[in-house]
Amino acid sequence: SQELEQSPQSLIVQEGKNLTINCTSSKTLYGLYWYKQKYGEGLIFLMMLQKGGEEKSHEKITAKLDEKKQQSSLHITASQPSHAGIYLCGADPGGGADGLTFGKGTHLIIQP
Amino acid sequence: KAGVTQTPRYLIKTRGQQVTLSCSPISGHRSVSWYQQTPGQGLQFLFEYFSETQRNKGNFPGRFSGRQFSNSRSEMNVSTLELGDSALYLCASSLGGQGRQETQYFGPGTRLLVL
């Protein structure tokens, strides 16, 4: 079965600084999703990447997919308190109507 | 469009009881997936329903079951509750086409505590 490893597990960043979160898959990525979760709440969809080399941006968040490395990165520029939360990557295992496989998440804390 | 809604938001049950959780998908979405989230195991896929049929199932015991109605609303049931069933249960909806890589939109979750 596919496994997703996220790094780092937790991150404390001073407000205004940039940061990067990585997600590495044990198998070929057919689709990679990034979600954000406030503690104890539902997941908010951020971005979906489908093709190797694809890069998407929304406001100050940019995600990239490196298909060869089976890896995706999420980069936040000029972090703000609103960016705090848990970032989860999810992957489509492929080969059928399976549910998404998720990483364990990266806990992001923004220090004012 | 209204998002995915889940009821109730919080539940407290005792061991051995059963519980039913409800999920209403985004209007027009025909697929509903259920996930369990715990601190130890993270987010794990329970099952997916499409057109009132279970299309896929994760690795959970038979105590976990679900169903979907003709209006795409879904319920999941957990029988003979165990302490380890305490978790945040999330449902997600998507359009449900046969193609892969459809975005799933999540509800706020139901927090279940088993005492």
XYZ file of C-alpha atoms in Angstrom, chain A residues 5-60:
56
model
C 5.815 10.742 4.657
C 5.638 14.392 5.557
C 8.493 16.475 6.847
C 8.927 18.185 9.118
C 6.377 16.839 11.600
C 6.132 20.253 13.203
C 7.393 23.676 12.388
C 7.582 26.929 14.331
C 8.162 29.940 12.123
C 8.348 33.608 12.891
C 5.679 35.676 11.190
C 6.863 36.985 7.863
C 9.303 34.156 7.229
C 9.092 31.634 4.389
C 8.721 27.907 4.955
C 8.547 24.634 3.038
C 6.761 21.381 3.828
C 7.598 18.183 1.986
C 5.574 15.104 1.161
C 7.271 11.966 -0.165
C 5.414 8.964 -1.527
C 6.506 5.333 -1.402
C 4.843 4.727 -4.778
C 4.069 6.522 -8.013
C 1.925 9.580 -7.524
C -1.207 9.740 -9.670
C -2.546 12.821 -8.011
C -1.366 14.775 -5.002
C -3.620 16.891 -2.819
C -2.791 19.455 -0.191
C -5.239 20.205 2.581
C -5.127 22.414 5.648
C -6.829 21.537 8.911
C -7.518 23.669 11.931
C -7.211 21.581 15.077
C -10.212 19.288 15.469
C -11.959 20.594 12.386
C -12.472 19.490 8.823
C -9.985 19.673 5.994
C -9.831 22.681 3.710
C -8.789 21.916 0.150
C -5.763 23.912 -0.970
C -4.466 22.485 -4.230
C -4.310 19.414 -6.421
C -1.323 18.500 -8.559
C -1.617 15.943 -11.316
C 1.402 16.076 -13.550
C 5.094 15.917 -12.940
C 6.610 19.360 -12.808
C 3.248 20.973 -12.166
C 3.252 24.019 -9.952
C 0.234 25.835 -8.585
C -0.095 28.939 -6.468
C -2.871 30.418 -4.412
C -2.238 33.653 -2.602
C 1.038 33.054 -0.765
